[in-house]
Short mmCIF file of C-alpha atoms in Angstrom, two decimals:
data_model
loop_
_atom_site.label_atom_id
_atom_site.label_comp_id
_atom_site.label_asym_id
_atom_site.label_seq_id
_atom_site.Cartn_x
_atom_site.Cartn_y
_atom_site.Cartn_z
CA MET A 63 42.66 7.80 25.30
CA ASN A 64 41.01 7.05 21.34
CA ASP A 65 41.46 2.96 20.01
CA ILE A 66 44.55 4.80 17.40
CA GLY A 67 45.92 6.18 20.23
CA THR A 68 46.19 2.89 22.25
CA TRP A 69 47.44 1.42 19.13
CA VAL A 70 50.24 2.82 18.72
CA TRP A 71 50.56 3.44 22.37
CA TRP A 72 51.28 -0.41 22.75
CA LEU A 73 53.67 -0.39 19.53
CA VAL A 74 55.66 2.01 21.46
CA GLY A 75 56.14 -0.38 24.30
CA ALA A 76 56.73 -2.75 20.90
CA VAL A 77 60.16 -0.76 20.09
CA ALA A 78 60.14 0.47 24.22
CA LEU A 79 61.14 -3.40 25.23
CA GLY A 80 63.36 -4.18 21.88
CA ILE A 81 65.81 -1.75 23.05
CA PRO A 82 66.75 -4.22 26.30
CA LEU A 83 66.46 -6.84 23.55
CA VAL A 84 69.83 -6.07 21.92
CA VAL A 85 71.54 -4.44 24.67
CA THR A 86 71.44 -7.64 27.17
CA ALA A 87 70.51 -10.42 24.92
CA MET A 88 67.60 -11.60 26.43
CA PRO A 89 65.08 -13.29 24.41
CA GLU A 90 61.85 -12.43 26.89
CA PHE A 91 62.41 -8.70 26.47
CA GLY A 92 61.23 -10.00 22.06
CA MET A 93 58.56 -12.15 23.90
CA LEU A 94 57.04 -9.65 25.05
CA ALA A 95 57.76 -7.43 22.22
CA VAL A 96 55.52 -9.62 20.36
CA GLY A 97 53.06 -9.55 23.12
CA ALA A 98 52.75 -6.06 22.99
CA VAL A 99 52.41 -5.94 18.30
CA ALA A 100 49.56 -8.83 19.40
CA ALA A 101 47.86 -6.26 21.60
CA ALA A 102 48.40 -3.10 18.97
CA GLY A 103 46.96 -5.69 16.46
CA THR A 104 44.02 -5.99 19.30
CA ALA A 105 43.36 -2.53 19.81
CA GLY A 106 43.56 -1.80 15.54
CA ILE A 107 40.62 -3.94 14.97
CA GLY A 108 38.95 -2.13 18.07
CA GLY A 109 40.16 -4.88 20.88
CA ASP A 110 39.11 -2.49 24.13
CA LEU A 111 41.56 -2.37 26.84
CA VAL A 112 41.01 -5.04 29.19
CA VAL A 113 41.39 -7.25 26.00
CA GLN A 114 44.96 -5.99 25.36
CA VAL A 115 46.05 -6.60 28.16
CA LEU A 116 44.95 -10.30 27.98
CA VAL A 117 46.15 -10.59 25.07
CA PHE A 118 49.36 -9.47 26.01
CA ALA A 119 50.30 -11.65 28.28
CA VAL A 120 48.43 -14.76 26.80
CA VAL A 121 50.96 -14.27 24.20
CA SER A 122 53.83 -13.17 25.68
CA VAL A 123 53.37 -15.79 28.79
CA ALA A 124 52.92 -18.80 26.33
CA LEU A 125 55.93 -17.58 24.48
CA ILE A 126 58.69 -17.88 27.25
CA ALA A 127 56.73 -21.47 27.91
CA VAL A 128 57.60 -22.56 24.32
CA VAL A 129 60.25 -20.63 23.34
CA ARG A 130 62.80 -20.35 26.50
CA PRO A 131 62.85 -24.36 27.59
CA ILE A 132 63.93 -24.42 23.53
CA ALA A 133 66.47 -21.53 23.09
CA ASN A 134 67.69 -23.21 26.69
CA ARG A 135 68.34 -26.67 25.10
CA HIS A 136 70.03 -25.06 21.82
CA ARG A 137 72.61 -22.81 23.94
CA SER A 138 73.10 -25.99 26.45
CA GLN A 139 74.15 -27.92 22.99
CA ARG A 140 77.12 -28.86 21.58
CA PRO A 141 78.36 -27.43 18.25
CA GLN A 142 77.86 -30.84 15.66
CA LEU A 143 80.70 -29.68 13.56
CA ALA A 144 84.15 -30.11 15.66
CA THR A 145 86.79 -27.75 14.55
CA GLY A 146 90.54 -26.74 15.88
CA VAL A 147 91.94 -29.92 18.15
CA ASP A 148 88.21 -30.55 18.45
CA ALA A 149 87.91 -32.46 15.59
CA LEU A 150 91.09 -34.78 16.60
CA LYS A 151 89.95 -36.24 19.54
CA GLY A 152 88.60 -39.80 18.55
CA LYS A 153 91.15 -39.66 15.76
CA GLN A 154 93.76 -42.97 14.99
CA ALA A 155 97.02 -42.34 14.28
CA VAL A 156 99.97 -44.26 13.28
CA VAL A 157 103.50 -43.87 16.31
CA LEU A 158 106.45 -42.67 14.48
CA GLU A 159 108.82 -43.07 17.05
CA ARG A 160 108.12 -44.87 20.27
CA VAL A 161 105.26 -43.07 22.54
CA ASP A 162 105.46 -43.97 25.97
CA GLY A 163 104.26 -42.23 29.40
CA SER A 164 106.63 -39.22 29.57
CA GLY A 165 106.30 -38.13 26.32
CA GLY A 166 109.06 -37.44 23.15
CA GLY A 167 106.99 -39.88 20.87
CA ARG A 168 105.38 -38.66 17.15
CA ILE A 169 102.55 -39.84 15.16
CA LYS A 170 101.02 -39.43 12.45
CA LEU A 171 97.66 -37.32 12.65
CA ALA A 172 95.30 -36.18 10.13
CA GLY A 173 98.19 -36.26 7.83
CA GLU A 174 100.43 -34.16 10.36
CA ILE A 175 103.48 -35.26 12.46
CA TRP A 176 101.95 -34.20 16.26
CA SER A 177 104.41 -35.18 19.85
CA ALA A 178 102.86 -37.37 21.55
CA ARG A 179 102.50 -39.03 24.60
CA ALA A 180 100.47 -42.33 26.21
CA LEU A 181 97.38 -41.55 28.69
CA ASP A 182 97.86 -44.34 31.16
CA THR A 183 101.98 -44.11 31.65
CA ASP A 184 102.78 -47.31 31.95
CA ARG A 185 102.28 -47.81 27.94
CA ALA A 186 104.15 -47.67 25.56
CA TYR A 187 103.82 -47.80 21.20
CA GLU A 188 105.73 -48.69 19.25
CA PRO A 189 106.49 -47.28 15.80
CA GLY A 190 103.51 -48.67 12.97
CA GLN A 191 101.12 -49.50 16.00
CA GLU A 192 97.60 -47.34 15.53
CA VAL A 193 96.68 -45.10 18.39
CA ASP A 194 93.75 -43.18 19.76
CA VAL A 195 94.05 -39.52 20.17
CA VAL A 196 91.67 -38.76 23.31
CA GLU A 197 92.63 -35.80 24.20
CA ILE A 198 95.55 -32.84 23.08
CA GLU A 199 96.83 -30.54 25.42
CA GLY A 200 98.74 -27.65 23.45
CA ALA A 201 100.69 -29.75 20.32
CA THR A 202 100.99 -33.18 22.34
CA ALA A 203 98.35 -35.78 21.61
CA ILE A 204 97.77 -37.96 24.93
CA VAL A 205 96.71 -41.48 22.66
CA ILE A 206 95.80 -44.47 23.64
#
């Protein structure tokens, strides 16, 4: 195999590794593809086959060792911006109709009127009191 053919084969390998990356969304294939591109560059500047394979292995393993933990950390984080009912958790509301553990009460939350019930079934909140929303179950706010 001549040098030109070698770097072309490395690029073909990189493309071949890119296909399962797209199909399976496994970033490890992308890191292996980058290693193959690095090996193609090594072949392009005249490195022999042993050096090319070493470059492929070192670049691929280094990327997997560094990028994978970062990707996993980002994947497990909650979104920074809460939206929908998640954005209402922790907000304060004003009681409009008596709220107790049985439900049926009403609160004003974020400019809207919500049905509400107390988290503590032994507790009741009277109109005018401020309460904190701890959960949303369907269309009912659970308050303390």
